[in-house]
């Protein structure tokens, strides 16, 4: 998206849509007689109202538009401004304002612009600090929300289907140092190009994206940046690495597994080294324990892998100063004639034997070998991201990511980064009570317990068996990496790119 800064008053700017921000009244809402919103008290928006003969103020007096966060009302300018339309966008009540509010407002504006088929919008950016936020922070948040909202998964769409997004340009009326503002936009661009790459990979169907083509996507990314290198292990090399658990998962599929190892080299020496592991099940049919519900959503079971690859794009773009390695065990979980059986006892790279109770608990098997491999590289912190359990939604719903791990400090840092990023997370406890159900069989461990509802915790307990003395956190993104309905700046159903924004703020805060 093209970005321009100007000092011209809003009505004089040659765009198709102007934005005016409205603030909701504080306090209890009286639904019978709601208090009207009011226009943001900045000269730019007030001037626009004046040029329009007080039309904006009058429009909000009718009390159907209350200025709630992200709420919009579109008005025609009847030739009084260069732009044809004006959109009033709600900021909500000032007490609840945060950078996430800005992202959501930006998302709403982009959706309106595309609905009106506008190619350009203009808004006033307050250069002064506002409710504890700096202009550069708000601008970054604005573009994060806008660029995420403008993404469409449209590579397979015929010409006569839903129209493509039209919005191409944002003009910001502001004063002050535009260098700092331009930099804020570039940071947002760097973050969201990673987020949208992850979304695209996740949205691709399993006949287009399999372990081989996922490997190719990682290799292509590495070609774009001198700071990134990548190798993809073939099935033969995976056997040499003794990744028996990953191999077991892929047995029932025609497409062979792959193992992706990415490295990001920062320009300077970095004492800290972060290892990221992403679950890369390109389709999860459940295997012989075949899924009976929502199998069509299981193309998203490589959301963790996509987050790793997407985050490397962000690392390359933003040139962050920390060394990062990425590890992706990729396989298809299918019930073909060679498929692993419930009751199989398999080996793993770490040397532990695993009894397969449920072939649908495949992610932890693939991850077990990848975590063991990642531990060999002795990272400062090891973070895995996996669409591991449906139970994640029972624990914390669709917008909060459960985090579990063995290091309080690491978890704390991730929770803080998530809050800043607008990707909320919450810690779940690894209580050892649930381990009993995993170790009472003939092998060292079972891949699924019985009799516990805490599947997200049991999943983490299983993974912890394959962590040595490394500081580790596990993010169960089963629900947060996928928006089953559009929400806020996620304009359409599909992948969200969670938790790439969290990782960015986490690395920046180290
Ligand atoms: N990929 C699924 C988890 C999942 C479910 C992700 C729904 C997104 C939405 C995973 O492989 C799985 O099937 N997990 C099982 C584990 C169980 C068999 C122990 C689950 O959560 O039911
Ligand atoms: Zn599964
Ligand atoms: Zn799965």
XYZ file of C-alpha atoms and ligand atoms in Angstrom:
534
model
C 0.000 0.000 0.000
C 1.319 3.422 -0.934
C 1.646 5.929 1.912
C 1.800 9.702 1.638
C 2.051 12.513 4.156
C 0.598 15.945 3.534
C -0.172 19.200 5.295
C -3.199 19.938 3.104
C -6.596 20.134 4.838
C -8.659 16.951 4.449
C -11.248 18.445 2.092
C -8.528 19.468 -0.377
C -6.878 16.044 -0.624
C -7.495 14.210 -3.911
C -8.630 10.845 -2.563
C -11.930 8.966 -2.784
C -12.685 8.522 0.908
C -12.075 10.763 3.928
C -11.999 9.538 7.506
C -13.342 11.372 10.553
C -12.928 9.785 13.970
C -15.799 9.760 16.471
C -15.534 9.167 20.184
C -18.123 7.266 22.208
C -19.422 8.640 25.497
C -17.931 7.163 28.662
C -19.965 5.317 31.208
C -22.947 2.999 31.351
C -24.858 2.660 28.115
C -28.511 3.597 28.336
C -29.932 1.568 25.466
C -33.230 3.466 25.464
C -31.604 6.838 25.229
C -27.956 6.464 24.258
C -25.730 9.500 24.430
C -24.531 10.524 20.981
C -20.915 10.153 19.947
C -18.883 13.277 19.296
C -16.405 14.209 16.637
C -12.721 13.907 17.668
C -11.623 17.301 19.010
C -8.820 17.986 16.576
C -8.716 20.948 14.199
C -8.528 18.742 11.085
C -11.758 16.815 11.709
C -13.567 19.898 13.033
C -12.526 21.800 9.894
C -13.976 19.024 7.747
C -17.259 19.327 9.617
C -17.260 23.074 9.023
C -16.598 22.716 5.296
C -19.568 20.351 5.208
C -21.753 22.892 7.043
C -21.926 20.932 10.297
C -23.230 17.872 8.460
C -20.998 15.396 10.380
C -22.115 16.646 13.781
C -25.725 16.501 12.681
C -25.331 12.995 11.324
C -24.152 11.693 14.698
C -26.887 13.475 16.602
C -29.491 11.004 15.360
C -28.033 8.463 17.791
C -28.007 5.422 15.541
C -24.223 5.706 15.281
C -22.663 5.634 18.735
C -18.951 5.769 17.946
C -18.278 2.298 19.310
C -14.915 0.799 18.502
C -14.711 0.108 14.777
C -18.324 1.145 14.078
C -18.727 3.019 10.792
C -21.184 5.373 9.098
C -20.697 6.335 5.449
C -21.828 9.749 4.207
C -21.789 11.396 0.803
C -19.865 14.658 0.498
C -22.118 16.106 -2.242
C -19.181 17.840 -3.892
C -18.110 19.777 -0.800
C -14.795 17.907 -0.578
C -12.578 16.445 -3.277
C -13.425 13.005 -1.932
C -16.811 11.557 -2.810
C -17.392 9.862 0.543
C -16.686 10.383 4.193
C -16.576 7.566 6.674
C -17.168 8.233 10.345
C -15.303 5.626 12.341
C -15.856 4.962 16.030
C -12.961 4.968 18.470
C -15.009 3.761 21.431
C -14.659 5.371 24.854
C -11.281 7.000 25.627
C -10.859 4.946 28.826
C -10.669 1.760 26.783
C -8.344 3.131 24.108
C -5.247 1.131 23.175
C -3.163 0.492 20.072
C -5.492 -2.422 19.340
C -8.304 0.151 19.018
C -6.307 1.814 16.263
C -5.767 -1.510 14.471
C -9.490 -2.224 14.610
C -10.446 1.240 13.366
C -7.999 0.824 10.489
C -9.553 -2.564 9.706
C -13.042 -1.043 9.546
C -11.874 1.791 7.304
C -10.230 -0.628 4.869
C -13.365 -2.767 4.714
C -15.526 0.289 3.978
C -13.069 1.565 1.355
C -13.122 -1.756 -0.466
C -16.893 -1.987 -0.273
C -17.129 1.469 -1.883
C -14.469 0.414 -4.415
C -12.312 3.357 -3.331
C -8.642 3.224 -4.198
C -7.483 5.886 -1.748
C -8.306 7.188 1.721
C -7.118 10.148 3.785
C -7.188 10.742 7.528
C -5.672 13.093 10.062
C -2.887 11.634 12.202
C -2.561 13.445 15.507
C 1.183 14.133 15.900
C 0.771 14.726 19.649
C 0.871 11.980 22.292
C -2.635 10.605 22.822
C -3.775 8.656 25.897
C -0.299 7.321 26.550
C 0.561 6.461 22.946
C 3.008 8.150 20.570
C 2.058 9.128 17.019
C 4.606 6.667 15.600
C 3.118 3.813 17.642
C -0.400 4.674 16.522
C 0.710 4.930 12.924
C 2.395 1.533 13.095
C -0.761 0.036 14.610
C -2.873 1.769 11.951
C -0.892 0.159 9.151
C -0.733 -3.199 10.851
C -4.542 -3.218 10.985
C -4.909 -1.804 7.466
C -2.504 -4.212 5.771
C -3.945 -7.225 7.567
C -7.490 -6.135 6.649
C -6.614 -5.585 2.992
C -5.376 -9.173 2.493
C -7.556 -11.475 0.423
C -7.097 -15.138 -0.396
C -7.950 -14.663 -4.043
C -5.456 -16.704 -6.043
C -8.108 -19.225 -7.082
C -10.951 -16.849 -7.784
C -12.528 -16.487 -11.189
C -12.989 -12.981 -12.612
C -16.728 -12.842 -12.030
C -16.618 -13.716 -8.368
C -16.352 -11.329 -5.426
C -14.480 -8.193 -6.507
C -10.843 -7.765 -5.627
C -9.875 -5.185 -3.055
C -9.374 -1.756 -4.566
C -7.631 0.172 -1.808
C -4.088 1.109 -2.819
C -3.200 4.372 -1.093
C -3.384 6.089 2.314
C -2.763 9.793 2.713
C -2.149 11.118 6.208
C -2.554 14.736 7.073
C -0.036 15.489 9.800
C 2.801 17.740 10.909
C 6.201 16.962 12.332
C 9.037 14.623 11.409
C 7.898 12.418 8.557
C 11.101 10.316 8.693
C 10.041 8.780 11.991
C 6.546 8.276 10.577
C 7.846 6.599 7.429
C 9.910 4.269 9.559
C 6.848 3.315 11.607
C 5.058 2.416 8.362
C 8.002 0.292 7.259
C 7.960 -1.642 10.526
C 4.246 -2.356 10.065
C 4.932 -3.412 6.480
C 7.722 -5.769 7.621
C 5.514 -7.376 10.242
C 2.472 -7.769 8.028
C 4.339 -9.120 5.024
C 5.290 -11.992 7.332
C 1.750 -12.277 8.687
C 0.188 -12.305 5.219
C 2.721 -14.812 3.885
C 1.804 -17.138 6.748
C -1.896 -16.596 6.015
C -1.446 -17.389 2.339
C 0.493 -20.611 3.056
C -2.112 -21.694 5.599
C -5.041 -20.893 3.318
C -3.584 -22.950 0.460
C -5.422 -26.253 0.100
C -3.596 -29.548 0.712
C -3.500 -30.457 -2.982
C -1.378 -27.335 -3.538
C 0.552 -27.238 -0.289
C 2.156 -30.478 0.898
C 5.415 -31.172 2.779
C 7.407 -30.809 -0.448
C 5.860 -27.530 -1.599
C 6.048 -26.170 1.948
C 9.782 -26.897 1.827
C 9.963 -25.102 -1.491
C 8.239 -22.043 0.013
C 10.904 -21.927 2.747
C 13.719 -22.290 0.180
C 12.193 -19.519 -1.969
C 12.061 -17.225 1.040
C 15.715 -17.914 1.877
C 16.657 -16.976 -1.702
C 15.142 -13.518 -1.180
C 17.312 -12.592 1.818
C 21.081 -12.845 2.255
C 20.493 -13.055 6.017
C 18.452 -16.274 5.699
C 19.590 -19.775 4.799
C 17.503 -22.904 4.525
C 17.912 -26.621 4.061
C 15.155 -29.158 3.568
C 15.818 -32.740 4.613
C 14.587 -35.473 2.277
C 12.858 -38.613 3.646
C 16.207 -40.422 3.404
C 17.920 -37.694 5.458
C 15.052 -37.745 7.926
C 15.749 -41.468 8.438
C 19.443 -40.728 8.942
C 18.339 -38.261 11.621
C 16.305 -41.069 13.238
C 13.099 -39.025 13.245
C 10.959 -42.164 13.560
C 7.945 -40.388 15.033
C 7.733 -37.919 12.146
C 8.137 -40.820 9.710
C 5.355 -42.774 11.444
C 2.906 -39.907 10.964
C 3.647 -39.689 7.232
C 3.366 -43.459 6.578
C -0.244 -43.426 5.442
C 0.228 -40.649 2.878
C 1.438 -40.703 -0.715
C 3.297 -37.422 -0.333
C 6.584 -37.898 1.547
C 7.476 -35.931 4.694
C 10.058 -33.163 4.812
C 11.992 -31.387 7.532
C 12.763 -27.715 7.113
C 15.645 -25.996 8.886
C 15.813 -22.201 8.530
C 18.542 -19.931 9.889
C 18.493 -16.175 10.285
C 21.882 -14.514 10.716
C 21.670 -10.984 12.153
C 24.308 -8.562 10.878
C 26.033 -8.368 14.249
C 26.961 -11.065 16.744
C 24.058 -12.138 18.877
C 24.519 -13.879 22.216
C 20.891 -14.849 22.284
C 19.650 -17.553 19.938
C 15.974 -18.307 19.551
C 14.719 -21.629 18.222
C 11.239 -21.767 16.719
C 9.490 -25.036 15.994
C 6.269 -25.106 13.967
C 3.861 -27.995 13.474
C 3.671 -28.644 9.740
C 0.850 -31.119 9.180
C -0.276 -30.025 5.718
C -3.488 -32.015 6.105
C -4.800 -33.788 9.183
C -7.431 -36.364 8.246
C -6.936 -37.924 11.668
C -5.339 -41.001 10.079
C -7.052 -44.310 10.915
C -8.772 -42.511 13.811
C -10.388 -40.555 11.031
C -11.970 -37.227 11.842
C -15.732 -37.039 11.804
C -16.011 -33.270 12.199
C -14.706 -30.303 10.228
C -12.063 -32.238 8.336
C -12.134 -29.553 5.656
C -10.600 -27.082 8.111
C -7.573 -29.295 8.609
C -5.591 -27.697 5.807
C -4.743 -25.201 8.556
C -2.836 -27.796 10.590
C 0.427 -26.299 9.371
C -0.363 -22.895 10.891
C 2.623 -23.237 13.225
C 4.931 -23.988 10.301
C 3.478 -21.043 8.396
C 4.116 -18.797 11.400
C 7.769 -19.860 11.415
C 8.223 -19.206 7.685
C 6.238 -15.955 7.853
C 8.290 -14.775 10.798
C 11.485 -15.332 8.820
C 10.110 -12.978 6.183
C 9.619 -10.398 8.955
C 13.144 -11.025 10.272
C 14.575 -10.496 6.782
C 12.588 -7.305 6.242
C 13.136 -5.720 9.672
C 16.736 -6.931 10.069
C 16.179 -7.713 13.748
C 19.346 -8.159 15.829
C 18.817 -11.641 17.277
C 19.864 -15.014 15.826
C 16.879 -17.247 15.079
C 16.584 -20.806 13.806
C 13.383 -22.401 12.571
C 12.511 -26.111 12.541
C 9.501 -27.553 10.758
C 8.521 -31.223 10.740
C 6.154 -31.513 7.781
C 3.894 -34.442 6.956
C 0.412 -35.342 5.819
C -1.647 -37.400 8.277
C -3.560 -39.861 6.086
C -5.194 -43.281 6.519
C -3.525 -44.980 3.511
C -2.703 -48.690 3.599
C 0.742 -48.048 5.070
C -0.701 -45.885 7.834
C 0.436 -46.293 11.416
C -2.075 -48.093 13.605
C -3.554 -47.298 16.966
C -1.552 -49.595 19.310
C 1.682 -49.329 17.274
C 4.752 -48.788 19.416
C 7.199 -46.528 17.631
C 10.656 -45.095 18.271
C 11.595 -41.451 18.382
C 14.767 -39.458 17.771
C 15.171 -38.906 21.514
C 15.217 -42.680 22.052
C 11.891 -42.842 23.884
C 9.289 -45.342 22.723
C 5.770 -44.113 22.082
C 2.558 -46.115 22.051
C 0.064 -44.786 19.537
C -3.328 -44.595 21.194
C -4.856 -42.207 18.707
C -3.474 -41.530 15.223
C -5.159 -38.115 15.361
C -2.717 -37.012 18.072
C -0.079 -36.769 15.316
C 1.204 -33.236 15.815
C 2.985 -34.068 19.060
C 4.754 -36.988 17.341
C 6.119 -34.824 14.556
C 7.027 -32.163 17.125
C 8.747 -34.648 19.454
C 11.483 -35.296 16.889
C 11.721 -31.642 15.899
C 12.028 -30.467 19.521
C 14.745 -33.033 20.157
C 16.619 -31.852 17.037
C 16.175 -28.189 18.071
C 17.508 -28.924 21.597
C 20.755 -30.161 19.971
C 21.395 -26.599 18.771
C 21.353 -25.320 22.392
C 19.127 -22.264 21.944
C 18.643 -19.628 24.651
C 14.910 -20.081 24.281
C 12.892 -22.665 22.420
C 9.347 -21.773 21.377
C 7.023 -24.139 19.571
C 3.837 -23.139 17.827
C 1.306 -25.793 17.024
C -2.336 -26.284 16.137
C -2.209 -29.066 18.686
C -5.545 -29.513 20.440
C -9.189 -28.735 19.906
C -9.288 -28.391 23.685
C -7.536 -25.007 23.400
C -10.907 -23.498 22.526
C -12.582 -25.027 25.596
C -9.882 -23.559 27.798
C -9.680 -19.989 26.521
C -11.864 -19.603 23.441
C -10.958 -18.566 19.920
C -8.971 -15.392 20.470
C -6.631 -16.301 23.331
C -3.599 -18.539 22.831
C -2.775 -20.954 25.650
C 0.935 -20.882 26.539
C 2.585 -23.607 28.593
C 6.220 -24.220 29.365
C 9.051 -24.699 31.816
C 10.329 -21.130 32.179
C 8.314 -18.399 33.904
C 10.409 -15.563 32.501
C 10.034 -16.709 28.912
C 6.283 -17.154 29.332
C 5.989 -13.726 30.924
C 7.828 -12.150 27.984
C 5.555 -13.875 25.483
C 2.418 -12.835 27.356
C 3.586 -9.204 27.400
C 4.512 -9.262 23.721
C 1.133 -10.793 22.885
C -0.694 -8.058 24.741
C 1.209 -5.372 22.870
C 0.594 -7.131 19.573
C -3.168 -7.517 20.007
C -2.686 -11.307 20.169
C -3.773 -12.110 23.729
C -2.350 -15.220 25.386
C -2.772 -16.888 28.755
C -0.660 -19.332 30.696
C -2.054 -22.781 31.456
C -0.385 -24.884 34.137
C 1.524 -28.067 33.360
C 0.127 -30.074 36.248
C 1.796 -33.456 36.602
C -1.448 -35.172 37.671
C -2.334 -35.542 34.007
C 0.952 -37.293 33.268
C -0.243 -40.506 34.905
C -2.565 -41.252 32.035
C 0.351 -41.076 29.591
C 2.879 -43.343 31.323
C 0.756 -46.309 32.368
C 1.195 -48.280 29.118
C 3.800 -50.688 27.758
C 5.922 -47.962 26.093
C 7.753 -45.002 27.662
C 4.831 -42.759 26.831
C 1.443 -42.833 25.098
C 0.555 -40.203 22.523
C -2.813 -39.622 24.123
C -4.168 -40.249 27.573
C -7.568 -41.346 28.626
C -9.932 -39.968 31.148
C -8.763 -36.358 31.198
C -10.505 -33.383 29.671
C -7.338 -31.320 29.796
C -6.133 -32.190 26.301
C -4.176 -28.938 25.879
C -2.237 -29.611 29.071
C -1.720 -33.297 28.264
C -0.373 -32.273 24.859
C 2.187 -30.010 26.530
C 3.140 -32.733 29.030
C 3.867 -35.045 26.112
C 6.001 -32.409 24.378
C 7.939 -31.660 27.578
C 9.199 -35.259 27.538
C 11.297 -34.291 24.525
C 12.780 -31.081 25.939
C 16.104 -31.452 27.692
C 17.406 -28.614 29.886
C 16.282 -25.950 27.413
C 14.038 -23.035 28.384
C 10.878 -23.807 26.465
C 7.387 -22.486 25.784
C 4.589 -24.080 23.782
C 1.863 -21.992 22.127
C -1.256 -23.938 21.193
C -2.572 -21.940 18.246
C -5.258 -24.467 17.227
C -7.917 -21.770 17.300
C -6.041 -18.468 17.194
C -4.290 -19.172 13.903
C -7.636 -19.456 12.135
C -10.615 -17.084 12.093
C -13.717 -19.229 11.563
C -15.674 -16.006 11.014
C -14.460 -12.546 10.031
C -13.542 -10.426 13.061
C -12.040 -6.948 13.371
C -9.231 -6.572 10.855
C -9.496 -10.173 9.745
C -11.840 -9.298 6.907
C -12.520 -12.840 5.768
C -12.669 -16.392 7.085
C -9.227 -17.979 7.124
C -5.747 -17.872 8.545
C -4.681 -15.071 10.897
C -0.883 -15.384 10.946
C -0.945 -15.602 14.753
C 1.539 -15.403 16.588
C 3.977 -13.620 14.231
C 3.212 -10.194 15.697
C 3.839 -11.555 19.187
C 7.180 -13.027 18.091
C 8.220 -9.686 16.601
C 7.567 -7.764 19.808
C 9.143 -10.573 21.827
C 12.387 -10.423 19.817
C 12.398 -6.614 19.850
C 12.088 -6.707 23.656
C 15.037 -9.079 24.254
N -4.963 -30.750 14.443
C -5.711 -31.271 15.521
C -6.114 -30.193 16.537
C -7.098 -29.161 16.060
C -8.447 -29.348 16.254
C -6.671 -27.991 15.479
C -9.361 -28.399 15.857
C -7.584 -27.037 15.083
C -8.933 -27.232 15.273
C -4.894 -32.321 16.289
O -4.004 -33.056 15.535
C -5.862 -33.271 16.916
O -6.567 -33.916 16.198
N -5.876 -33.291 18.249
C -6.729 -34.141 18.991
C -5.890 -34.774 20.069
C -6.522 -35.920 20.758
C -6.726 -37.096 19.804
C -5.660 -36.349 21.926
C -7.831 -33.285 19.613
O -7.599 -32.157 20.003
O -8.959 -33.779 19.680
Zn -4.894 -34.739 14.608
Zn -3.261 -32.097 13.832
